[in-house]
Coordinates of C-alpha atoms and ligand atoms in Angstrom, one line a residue:
M1477 CA 86.6 79.9 100.8
G1478 CA 83.4 78.8 99.3
A1479 CA 79.7 79.5 99.3
L1480 CA 79.2 77.4 102.5
Y1481 CA 81.8 79.5 104.3
D1482 CA 80.2 82.7 103.1
R1483 CA 76.8 81.6 104.4
V1484 CA 78.2 80.5 107.8
A1485 CA 80.1 83.8 108.1
R1486 CA 76.9 85.8 107.3
L1487 CA 75.1 83.9 110.0
R1488 CA 78.0 84.6 112.5
D1489 CA 77.9 88.3 111.6
R1490 CA 74.2 88.6 112.3
L1491 CA 74.5 86.6 115.6
V1492 CA 77.5 88.7 116.9
M1493 CA 75.6 92.0 116.1
A1494 CA 72.5 90.9 118.0
P1495 CA 72.5 92.2 121.7
A1496 CA 70.5 89.0 122.7
F1497 CA 73.5 86.9 121.5
H1498 CA 75.8 88.6 124.0
R1499 CA 73.4 88.0 126.8
I1500 CA 73.2 84.3 125.9
V1501 CA 76.9 83.9 125.5
T1502 CA 77.8 85.5 128.8
S1503 CA 75.2 83.3 130.6
L1504 CA 76.9 80.1 129.4
P1505 CA 79.8 78.3 131.1
F1506 CA 83.1 79.6 129.6
G1507 CA 80.9 82.2 127.7
K1508 CA 82.1 85.0 130.0
T1509 CA 85.8 84.2 129.3
I1510 CA 85.3 84.1 125.5
A1511 CA 83.2 87.3 125.6
A1512 CA 85.9 89.1 127.7
S1513 CA 88.8 88.0 125.5
Q1514 CA 86.8 89.1 122.4
A1515 CA 86.1 92.4 124.0
E1516 CA 89.7 92.9 124.9
A1517 CA 90.8 92.0 121.4
T1518 CA 88.4 94.5 119.9
F1519 CA 89.5 97.2 122.3
D1520 CA 93.1 96.5 121.3
V1521 CA 92.2 97.4 117.7
V1522 CA 90.3 100.5 118.8
A1523 CA 93.2 101.7 121.0
G1524 CA 96.2 100.4 119.0
F1525 CA 97.5 103.9 118.3
V1526 CA 97.8 104.7 122.0
Y1527 CA 99.9 101.6 122.5
A1528 CA 102.2 102.6 119.6
Q1529 CA 102.5 106.1 120.9
T1530 CA 103.3 104.8 124.4
L1531 CA 106.2 102.8 122.9
A1532 CA 107.2 105.9 120.9
A1533 CA 107.5 107.9 124.1
L1534 CA 109.5 105.1 125.8
V1535 CA 111.9 104.9 122.9
S1536 CA 112.3 108.6 122.5
L1537 CA 113.0 109.1 126.2
G1538 CA 115.4 106.1 126.4
V1539 CA 113.3 104.6 129.1
L1540 CA 113.9 101.0 128.2
E1541 CA 117.7 101.5 128.3
R1542 CA 117.4 103.1 131.7
L1543 CA 115.4 100.1 133.0
A1544 CA 117.9 97.7 131.5
G1545 CA 120.4 99.2 134.0
G1546 CA 118.1 98.2 136.9
P1547 CA 114.6 99.1 138.3
R1548 CA 113.7 102.8 138.7
S1549 CA 111.0 104.5 140.7
T1550 CA 108.5 106.9 139.1
E1551 CA 110.1 109.8 140.9
N1552 CA 113.6 108.9 139.8
L1553 CA 112.5 108.7 136.2
A1554 CA 110.5 111.9 136.5
A1555 CA 113.6 113.8 137.8
E1556 CA 115.9 112.4 135.1
L1557 CA 113.4 113.0 132.2
D1558 CA 112.4 116.4 133.4
L1559 CA 108.7 115.3 133.6
T1560 CA 106.1 115.3 136.3
P1561 CA 105.7 112.1 138.3
R1562 CA 102.1 112.1 137.1
A1563 CA 103.1 112.2 133.4
V1564 CA 105.6 109.4 134.0
E1565 CA 103.0 107.3 135.8
V1566 CA 100.6 107.7 132.8
M1567 CA 103.3 106.4 130.4
M1568 CA 104.5 103.6 132.7
R1569 CA 101.0 102.3 133.5
A1570 CA 100.2 102.1 129.8
A1571 CA 103.5 100.4 129.1
H1572 CA 102.8 98.0 131.9
A1573 CA 99.4 97.2 130.5
K1574 CA 101.1 96.1 127.2
G1575 CA 103.9 94.1 128.8
L1576 CA 106.6 96.6 127.9
V1577 CA 107.6 97.2 131.5
D1578 CA 107.0 95.4 134.7
R1579 CA 106.2 96.5 138.3
R1580 CA 109.1 95.9 140.7
T1581 CA 109.5 96.6 144.4
G1582 CA 109.4 100.4 144.6
G1583 CA 109.3 101.0 140.9
W1584 CA 109.6 99.7 137.3
G1585 CA 111.7 97.1 135.5
L1586 CA 111.7 95.8 131.9
G1587 CA 108.7 93.7 130.8
M1588 CA 109.0 90.8 128.4
K1589 CA 108.3 92.9 125.4
G1590 CA 110.5 95.7 126.5
A1591 CA 113.4 93.3 127.0
A1592 CA 112.8 91.8 123.6
I1593 CA 112.7 95.2 121.9
L1594 CA 116.0 96.1 123.5
G1595 CA 117.5 92.7 122.6
Q1596 CA 116.5 92.5 119.0
G1597 CA 118.3 95.2 117.1
G1598 CA 116.3 97.4 114.8
I1599 CA 112.9 97.6 116.6
A1600 CA 113.7 100.7 118.5
E1601 CA 115.1 102.4 115.4
M1602 CA 111.9 101.3 113.5
V1603 CA 109.7 102.8 116.2
A1604 CA 111.8 106.0 116.2
H1605 CA 111.2 106.6 112.4
H1606 CA 107.4 105.9 112.8
H1607 CA 106.7 109.5 113.5
H1608 CA 106.8 110.0 109.7
F1609 CA 104.3 107.1 109.2
Y1610 CA 102.1 108.3 112.0
A1611 CA 101.9 111.8 110.5
D1612 CA 100.9 110.3 107.1
L1613 CA 98.3 108.1 108.7
A1614 CA 96.7 110.9 110.8
D1615 CA 94.0 111.2 108.2
P1616 CA 93.9 107.7 106.7
V1617 CA 91.1 108.6 104.2
A1618 CA 93.1 111.6 102.9
L1619 CA 96.0 109.2 102.5
M1620 CA 93.9 106.8 100.5
R1621 CA 92.6 109.6 98.2
G1622 CA 96.3 110.5 97.6
G1623 CA 97.7 113.6 95.8
K1624 CA 99.4 115.1 98.9
P1625 CA 103.1 114.9 99.7
T1626 CA 103.9 112.3 102.4
E1627 CA 106.7 112.2 105.0
L1628 CA 107.6 108.6 104.2
A1629 CA 108.0 109.5 100.5
A1630 CA 110.5 112.1 101.5
Y1631 CA 112.2 109.8 104.0
W1632 CA 112.9 107.1 101.3
T1633 CA 114.7 109.5 99.0
Y1634 CA 114.6 107.1 96.0
T1635 CA 110.8 107.1 95.8
G1636 CA 109.5 108.6 92.5
Q1637 CA 113.0 108.4 91.0
S1638 CA 112.4 105.5 88.6
D1639 CA 111.4 106.6 85.1
V1640 CA 109.1 103.6 84.9
P1641 CA 105.5 104.7 85.0
A1642 CA 103.4 103.5 87.9
S1643 CA 101.4 100.6 86.5
D1644 CA 99.4 99.1 89.3
D1645 CA 97.2 99.9 92.2
G1646 CA 100.0 99.8 94.7
A1647 CA 99.6 103.4 96.0
A1648 CA 97.2 106.2 96.0
T1649 CA 99.9 108.9 96.3
G1650 CA 101.9 109.1 93.1
P1651 CA 105.7 109.4 93.2
E1652 CA 105.3 112.9 91.8
S1653 CA 103.8 113.9 95.2
A1654 CA 107.1 113.0 97.0
M1655 CA 109.4 115.6 98.4
P1656 CA 112.8 114.0 97.9
A1657 CA 115.2 115.0 100.6
A1658 CA 118.9 114.6 99.7
D1659 CA 120.0 112.3 102.5
A1660 CA 120.1 108.5 102.1
A1661 CA 121.8 108.0 105.4
P1662 CA 118.8 107.9 107.7
Y1663 CA 117.0 105.1 105.8
S1664 CA 120.3 103.3 105.3
R1665 CA 121.0 103.3 109.0
L1666 CA 117.5 102.1 109.8
M1667 CA 117.9 99.2 107.3
A1668 CA 121.3 98.2 108.6
A1669 CA 120.0 98.3 112.2
S1670 CA 117.0 96.0 111.3
Q1671 CA 119.1 93.6 109.2
A1672 CA 120.2 91.1 111.8
F1673 CA 116.8 89.3 112.0
V1674 CA 116.6 89.1 108.2
A1675 CA 120.1 87.6 107.8
D1676 CA 119.7 85.2 110.7
A1677 CA 116.5 83.9 109.2
V1678 CA 117.8 83.0 105.7
L1679 CA 121.6 82.7 105.5
H1680 CA 121.6 79.0 106.4
N1681 CA 120.0 78.1 103.0
R1682 CA 121.9 76.1 100.3
P1683 CA 122.3 78.9 97.7
F1684 CA 124.3 80.9 100.2
R1685 CA 126.3 77.8 101.3
R1686 CA 127.2 77.0 97.6
A1687 CA 127.8 80.5 96.3
R1688 CA 131.3 81.9 95.6
H1689 CA 130.5 85.5 94.7
L1690 CA 127.3 87.2 95.9
V1691 CA 126.0 90.5 94.5
D1692 CA 123.7 92.1 97.0
L1693 CA 121.7 94.4 94.8
G1694 CA 120.1 97.3 96.6
G1695 CA 122.3 96.1 99.5
G1696 CA 122.3 99.4 101.3
A1697 CA 125.0 100.0 103.9
G1698 CA 126.1 96.3 103.5
A1699 CA 124.7 94.8 106.6
F1700 CA 123.2 91.7 104.9
G1701 CA 126.4 91.2 102.8
I1702 CA 128.6 91.5 105.9
A1703 CA 126.4 88.9 107.7
A1704 CA 126.7 86.6 104.6
L1705 CA 130.5 86.9 104.6
K1706 CA 130.7 86.1 108.3
C1707 CA 128.5 83.1 107.9
H1708 CA 130.1 81.7 104.7
K1709 CA 133.9 81.9 104.9
N1710 CA 134.6 81.2 101.2
L1711 CA 132.2 83.8 99.9
T1712 CA 133.1 87.1 98.3
L1713 CA 130.7 90.0 97.9
T1714 CA 129.7 93.1 95.9
V1715 CA 127.3 95.5 97.5
A1716 CA 125.5 97.4 94.7
D1717 CA 123.4 100.4 95.5
R1718 CA 122.8 104.0 94.6
P1719 CA 125.9 106.3 94.4
D1720 CA 124.9 108.1 97.6
V1721 CA 124.7 104.9 99.6
V1722 CA 127.9 103.3 98.3
P1723 CA 130.3 105.3 100.7
L1724 CA 128.2 103.9 103.6
A1725 CA 128.7 100.4 102.4
E1726 CA 132.4 100.9 101.9
A1727 CA 132.8 102.3 105.4
A1728 CA 130.9 99.4 106.9
L1729 CA 133.0 96.8 105.0
T1730 CA 136.2 98.5 106.2
D1731 CA 134.9 98.7 109.8
A1732 CA 134.0 95.0 109.7
G1733 CA 137.6 94.2 108.4
L1734 CA 136.1 92.5 105.3
D1735 CA 137.1 94.9 102.6
H1736 CA 139.6 92.3 101.3
R1737 CA 136.6 90.0 100.4
A1738 CA 134.2 92.7 99.2
D1739 CA 133.7 95.8 97.2
A1740 CA 130.8 98.2 96.6
Q1741 CA 129.5 99.4 93.3
A1742 CA 127.4 102.4 92.4
I1743 CA 124.5 101.5 90.3
D1744 CA 121.0 102.5 89.2
F1745 CA 119.2 99.1 88.9
F1746 CA 116.5 100.7 86.6
E1747 CA 119.0 102.3 84.2
D1748 CA 122.2 100.3 84.2
G1749 CA 122.9 96.9 82.7
L1750 CA 122.8 94.2 85.3
A1751 CA 125.5 91.9 84.0
F1752 CA 127.3 90.6 87.1
R1753 CA 130.2 88.2 87.4
A1754 CA 128.4 86.3 90.2
D1755 CA 126.8 83.0 90.8
L1756 CA 124.3 84.5 93.3
V1757 CA 122.4 87.8 93.4
S1758 CA 120.2 88.8 96.3
L1759 CA 117.4 91.3 96.5
V1760 CA 116.7 91.9 100.2
R1761 CA 113.7 94.0 101.0
V1762 CA 114.1 95.7 97.6
L1763 CA 111.2 94.4 95.3
H1764 CA 108.5 95.4 97.7
D1765 CA 109.6 99.0 97.4
H1766 CA 108.5 99.2 93.8
D1767 CA 105.4 98.9 91.7
D1768 CA 104.9 96.0 89.3
A1769 CA 106.1 97.8 86.2
A1770 CA 109.4 98.9 87.9
V1771 CA 110.0 95.3 89.2
A1772 CA 109.4 93.9 85.7
V1773 CA 112.1 96.2 84.4
L1774 CA 114.6 95.3 87.2
L1775 CA 114.0 91.5 86.9
G1776 CA 114.0 91.6 83.1
A1777 CA 117.4 93.4 83.1
L1778 CA 118.8 90.9 85.7
A1779 CA 117.5 87.8 83.8
H1780 CA 119.0 89.2 80.6
G1781 CA 122.3 90.4 82.1
S1782 CA 123.0 87.6 84.6
P1783 CA 121.2 84.5 83.3
D1784 CA 123.6 82.1 85.0
A1785 CA 123.3 83.6 88.5
A1786 CA 120.7 82.3 90.9
L1787 CA 118.5 85.1 92.3
V1788 CA 117.5 85.1 96.0
V1789 CA 114.5 87.3 96.9
I1790 CA 114.1 88.0 100.6
E1791 CA 111.3 90.2 102.0
P1792 CA 108.1 89.9 104.0
M1793 CA 105.4 88.3 101.9
A1794 CA 101.6 88.7 102.1
D1795 CA 99.5 85.8 103.4
L1796 CA 95.9 86.4 102.2
A1797 CA 94.5 83.3 103.9
R1798 CA 96.0 83.8 107.3
P1799 CA 96.9 87.5 107.5
T1800 CA 99.1 88.7 110.4
G1801 CA 99.9 92.2 111.6
M1802 CA 102.4 92.5 108.7
D1803 CA 99.5 92.2 106.3
A1804 CA 97.9 95.2 108.0
Y1805 CA 101.1 97.2 108.4
F1806 CA 103.0 97.0 105.1
P1807 CA 100.2 97.9 102.6
W1808 CA 99.6 101.1 104.5
Y1809 CA 103.3 101.7 104.7
F1810 CA 103.8 101.4 100.9
M1811 CA 100.7 103.5 100.2
A1812 CA 102.3 106.2 102.4
M1813 CA 105.6 105.8 100.6
G1814 CA 103.8 106.4 97.3
Q1815 CA 105.0 103.2 95.7
G1816 CA 105.6 99.5 96.3
R1817 CA 103.5 96.5 97.4
L1818 CA 103.6 93.7 99.9
R1819 CA 103.3 90.7 97.5
T1820 CA 102.3 87.1 98.0
Y1821 CA 104.8 84.4 97.1
D1822 CA 102.6 83.6 94.0
E1823 CA 102.6 87.3 92.9
L1824 CA 106.4 87.3 93.1
C1825 CA 106.6 84.1 91.1
A1826 CA 104.4 85.5 88.4
L1827 CA 106.7 88.6 88.1
L1828 CA 109.8 86.3 88.0
K1829 CA 108.4 84.0 85.4
A1830 CA 107.4 87.0 83.2
A1831 CA 111.0 88.2 83.5
G1832 CA 112.4 84.8 82.3
Y1833 CA 113.0 82.9 85.5
T1834 CA 111.8 79.3 85.1
D1835 CA 113.0 77.4 88.2
I1836 CA 111.5 79.1 91.3
R1837 CA 111.5 77.5 94.8
P1838 CA 110.7 78.7 98.3
L1839 CA 113.6 78.8 100.8
K1840 CA 113.4 78.1 104.5
S1841 CA 113.0 81.2 106.7
K1842 CA 113.5 80.8 110.5
N1843 CA 111.1 83.7 110.9
P1844 CA 108.5 83.5 108.2
V1845 CA 106.2 86.1 109.7
L1846 CA 108.9 88.7 109.4
V1847 CA 110.6 87.6 106.3
R1848 CA 110.3 84.9 103.6
A1849 CA 112.7 83.9 100.8
L1850 CA 112.8 82.2 97.4
V1851 CA 115.4 81.3 94.9
A1852 CA 114.9 81.7 91.2
R1853 CA 117.0 80.5 88.2
C1854 CA 116.7 81.1 84.5
K1855 CA 118.0 77.6 83.9
P1856 CA 117.3 74.5 86.0
D1857 CA 119.8 73.9 88.8
Ligands
LIG861 C1 114.5 99.1 101.7 S1 116.2 99.3 101.3 C2 116.9 97.7 101.6 C3 118.3 97.7 101.9 C4 119.0 96.4 102.2 N1 118.8 95.4 101.1 C5 118.4 95.8 103.5 O1 117.5 94.9 103.4 O2 118.7 96.3 104.5 C6 116.2 99.4 99.6 C7 117.6 99.7 99.0 O3 117.4 99.8 97.6 C8 118.3 100.9 97.2 N2 117.8 101.4 95.9 C9 116.6 102.0 95.6 N3 116.5 102.4 94.4 C10 117.7 102.0 93.8 C11 118.1 102.1 92.4 N4 117.4 102.7 91.5 N5 119.3 101.5 92.1 C12 120.1 100.9 93.1 N6 119.7 100.8 94.4 C13 118.5 101.3 94.7 C14 118.2 101.9 98.3 O4 119.2 102.8 98.3 C15 118.2 101.0 99.5 O5 119.5 100.7 100.0

């Protein structure tokens, strides 16, 4: 990005805003196609909330599962869902327009996106919890001004629980505005359901292949740790999380028949010493939940307590140069949560270095849009 780019971008802005420009473009060969695709892309941004709510209706009514069993007519769906055929038609036409369902002889079948959502664990669960996010975003400017309790802060029951004062600009709503509910099970279930794509993307990396004992810090109900144990047969595991989450991890380890290779430990990673007998510690989708000052406390305690363990950080990371939908989604999400930030790789490196990590390298992710990874050591490998 330099002065030349800025000048060209200004010129483009003026051109695109001018009605005469549209007339000229649409009169050129290929111009109509370009103008139409730009118009559709702009409409998608304008109407995005309708698409998301169409998907919310499909998920809430279990429509995708019904279509997975075979094509269904509008009338058949209407009778089963206790809706009018007209209401079902509105939902299904919208879903068809976005590739969620497909027209079949005499009815509806799964579309490419609908099949992918059913096939990839976690997306439907993510969609189902979005009514909290949607409520918080109903007045986006009010959310930006902050000061009001939010549903997402209440959903993630650990928000506002760290004693570390908020230090950065991560969120407009302060933790004190949260309404902590008591139940960690809903977010733990959601995290476990959406874990498969994370684990699949990163577990092939060398630090996991070499490790003997892994501590998955903030490991939730143990889904990542269980995937690591299944992938690496010589590995043993400790899942460390808040006391109210540990029973969920213990039950999952037992259900998976892996409790002989694993245990679960109750911990507060802001308050307790983080001295682990492990050669690898993982923080999976943990750091982005917390403001910089809190992350500095956590990483400092880890570097001090477990200087010989390699640390793997796995979470979505911001791409300022080539932003994707994630770069739009997560910053709003963390603002609604009242804490946390989607960080760039460089921002994470800066926090790690400040905490005492010297040797930091990116790891390969099979799905870098959804999740990226790095390994950090206090001493060279
Ligand atoms: C976004 S979830 C990620 C869970 C899991 N690592 C995953 O990716 O599925 C964050 C986890 O951090 C845990 N956590 C939050 N604050 C904590 C604290 N102070 N001490 C220990 N764990 C904490 C939560 O209970 C939760 O399981």
